[in-house]
Amino acid sequence: MKPIYLSIQQKATGERIRELLLKYGYSVKDIQEVMGFENPQAVYKWLSGKSLPSLDNLLILSKVLHTSIEDILVIDGDITILRKGGTQWIMYGIKQIFGMKEKDHGRWLAWCCEI
């Protein structure tokens, strides 16, 4: 079976959460209280796309917003289909794992993607 690679779009997911909050009339303060957070920073980070809710928090959000986790998340298609998008994702992973320098992208790009 061929691997499937998906990518969650953080900014679009934040916008989706914002839309759902508006739809159901919830404020950031409401979500902060439901989550048991001392301050609203985490919720604001979700809405701005700077971070994603943890799996536990996504589950709570899905219950509060009367929807599924999959309907909250905005997900790209299989990024291996998109050569450019797939390459960017692969390069990000290699840089994180191996600490690759920017100047070495071409060499590792050829190694990874056989180009």
C-alpha positions as a Markdown table, in Angstrom:
| # | Residue | x | y | z |
|---|---|---|---|---|
| 1 | Met | 0.0 | 0.0 | 0.0 |
| 2 | Lys | 1.3 | 3.5 | -0.9 |
| 3 | Pro | 1.8 | 5.9 | 2.0 |
| 4 | Ile | -0.5 | 8.9 | 2.3 |
| 5 | Tyr | 0.9 | 12.2 | 3.5 |
| 6 | Leu | -1.5 | 14.8 | 4.8 |
| 7 | Ser | -0.9 | 18.3 | 5.9 |
| 8 | Ile | -3.0 | 20.4 | 8.3 |
| 9 | Gln | -3.3 | 24.0 | 7.3 |
| 10 | Gln | -2.9 | 25.8 | 10.6 |
| 11 | Lys | -4.1 | 29.2 | 9.5 |
| 12 | Ala | -7.1 | 27.9 | 7.6 |
| 13 | Thr | -8.0 | 25.7 | 10.6 |
| 14 | Gly | -7.8 | 28.7 | 12.9 |
| 15 | Glu | -10.2 | 30.5 | 10.5 |
| 16 | Arg | -12.5 | 27.5 | 10.6 |
| 17 | Ile | -12.5 | 27.5 | 14.4 |
| 18 | Arg | -13.4 | 31.2 | 14.4 |
| 19 | Glu | -16.3 | 30.6 | 11.9 |
| 20 | Leu | -17.6 | 27.8 | 14.1 |
| 21 | Leu | -17.4 | 30.0 | 17.2 |
| 22 | Leu | -19.4 | 32.7 | 15.5 |
| 23 | Lys | -21.9 | 30.2 | 14.2 |
| 24 | Tyr | -22.7 | 28.9 | 17.7 |
| 25 | Gly | -22.3 | 32.3 | 19.4 |
| 26 | Tyr | -19.2 | 31.4 | 21.5 |
| 27 | Ser | -16.5 | 33.8 | 22.6 |
| 28 | Val | -12.9 | 33.2 | 23.2 |
| 29 | Lys | -13.7 | 33.5 | 26.9 |
| 30 | Asp | -16.3 | 30.7 | 26.6 |
| 31 | Ile | -13.8 | 28.4 | 25.0 |
| 32 | Gln | -11.2 | 29.3 | 27.6 |
| 33 | Glu | -13.5 | 28.4 | 30.4 |
| 34 | Val | -14.7 | 25.1 | 28.8 |
| 35 | Met | -11.0 | 24.1 | 28.3 |
| 36 | Gly | -10.1 | 25.1 | 31.8 |
| 37 | Phe | -7.4 | 27.5 | 30.7 |
| 38 | Glu | -6.2 | 30.2 | 33.1 |
| 39 | Asn | -5.8 | 32.7 | 30.2 |
| 40 | Pro | -7.0 | 32.8 | 26.6 |
| 41 | Gln | -3.6 | 32.8 | 24.8 |
| 42 | Ala | -3.9 | 29.3 | 23.6 |
| 43 | Val | -7.3 | 29.9 | 22.0 |
| 44 | Tyr | -6.0 | 33.1 | 20.3 |
| 45 | Lys | -3.0 | 31.1 | 19.0 |
| 46 | Trp | -5.5 | 28.6 | 17.4 |
| 47 | Leu | -7.5 | 31.3 | 15.9 |
| 48 | Ser | -4.5 | 33.1 | 14.4 |
| 49 | Gly | -3.0 | 29.8 | 13.1 |
| 50 | Lys | 0.1 | 30.0 | 15.2 |
| 51 | Ser | -0.7 | 26.6 | 16.8 |
| 52 | Leu | -3.2 | 23.8 | 16.7 |
| 53 | Pro | -5.2 | 22.4 | 19.5 |
| 54 | Ser | -4.0 | 19.2 | 21.0 |
| 55 | Leu | -5.9 | 16.1 | 20.2 |
| 56 | Asp | -7.7 | 16.3 | 23.6 |
| 57 | Asn | -8.6 | 19.9 | 23.0 |
| 58 | Leu | -9.8 | 19.1 | 19.5 |
| 59 | Leu | -12.1 | 16.5 | 20.9 |
| 60 | Ile | -13.6 | 19.0 | 23.4 |
| 61 | Leu | -13.9 | 21.6 | 20.6 |
| 62 | Ser | -15.8 | 19.0 | 18.4 |
| 63 | Lys | -18.3 | 18.4 | 21.2 |
| 64 | Val | -18.8 | 22.1 | 22.0 |
| 65 | Leu | -19.1 | 23.0 | 18.3 |
| 66 | His | -21.4 | 20.1 | 17.5 |
| 67 | Thr | -19.1 | 18.8 | 14.7 |
| 68 | Ser | -16.4 | 16.2 | 14.1 |
| 69 | Ile | -12.6 | 16.8 | 14.4 |
| 70 | Glu | -12.3 | 16.3 | 10.7 |
| 71 | Asp | -14.7 | 19.2 | 10.1 |
| 72 | Ile | -12.7 | 21.5 | 12.3 |
| 73 | Leu | -9.3 | 20.7 | 10.6 |
| 74 | Val | -8.5 | 22.0 | 7.2 |
| 75 | Ile | -6.4 | 19.3 | 5.5 |
| 76 | Asp | -4.4 | 19.4 | 2.3 |
| 77 | Gly | -4.7 | 16.5 | -0.1 |
| 78 | Asp | -1.9 | 13.9 | -0.5 |
| 79 | Ile | 1.1 | 16.1 | -0.7 |
| 80 | Thr | 3.2 | 13.5 | -2.5 |
| 81 | Ile | 1.0 | 14.2 | -5.6 |
| 82 | Leu | 2.1 | 17.9 | -5.6 |
| 83 | Arg | 5.8 | 17.8 | -6.5 |
| 84 | Lys | 6.5 | 21.3 | -5.3 |
| 85 | Gly | 4.4 | 21.0 | -2.1 |
| 86 | Gly | 5.7 | 17.5 | -1.5 |
| 87 | Thr | 9.3 | 18.7 | -1.9 |
| 88 | Gln | 8.8 | 21.6 | 0.5 |
| 89 | Trp | 7.4 | 19.2 | 3.1 |
| 90 | Ile | 10.2 | 16.7 | 2.6 |
| 91 | Met | 12.8 | 19.4 | 2.8 |
| 92 | Tyr | 11.3 | 20.7 | 6.0 |
| 93 | Gly | 11.4 | 17.2 | 7.6 |
| 94 | Ile | 15.0 | 16.7 | 6.6 |
| 95 | Lys | 16.1 | 20.1 | 7.9 |
| 96 | Gln | 14.4 | 19.3 | 11.2 |
| 97 | Ile | 15.9 | 15.8 | 11.5 |
| 98 | Phe | 19.4 | 16.4 | 10.2 |
| 99 | Gly | 19.8 | 20.1 | 10.9 |
| 100 | Met | 20.5 | 20.7 | 7.2 |
| 101 | Lys | 21.8 | 24.1 | 6.2 |
| 102 | Glu | 19.9 | 26.2 | 3.6 |
| 103 | Lys | 22.8 | 26.0 | 1.2 |
| 104 | Asp | 22.6 | 22.2 | 1.1 |
| 105 | His | 19.0 | 22.1 | -0.1 |
| 106 | Gly | 19.8 | 21.3 | -3.7 |
| 107 | Arg | 22.0 | 18.3 | -2.9 |
| 108 | Trp | 19.5 | 16.8 | -0.4 |
| 109 | Leu | 16.6 | 17.6 | -2.8 |
| 110 | Ala | 18.3 | 15.5 | -5.5 |
| 111 | Trp | 18.9 | 12.7 | -3.0 |
| 112 | Cys | 15.3 | 12.7 | -1.6 |
| 113 | Cys | 13.3 | 13.2 | -4.7 |
| 114 | Glu | 15.6 | 11.7 | -7.4 |
| 115 | Ile | 15.7 | 14.9 | -9.4 |
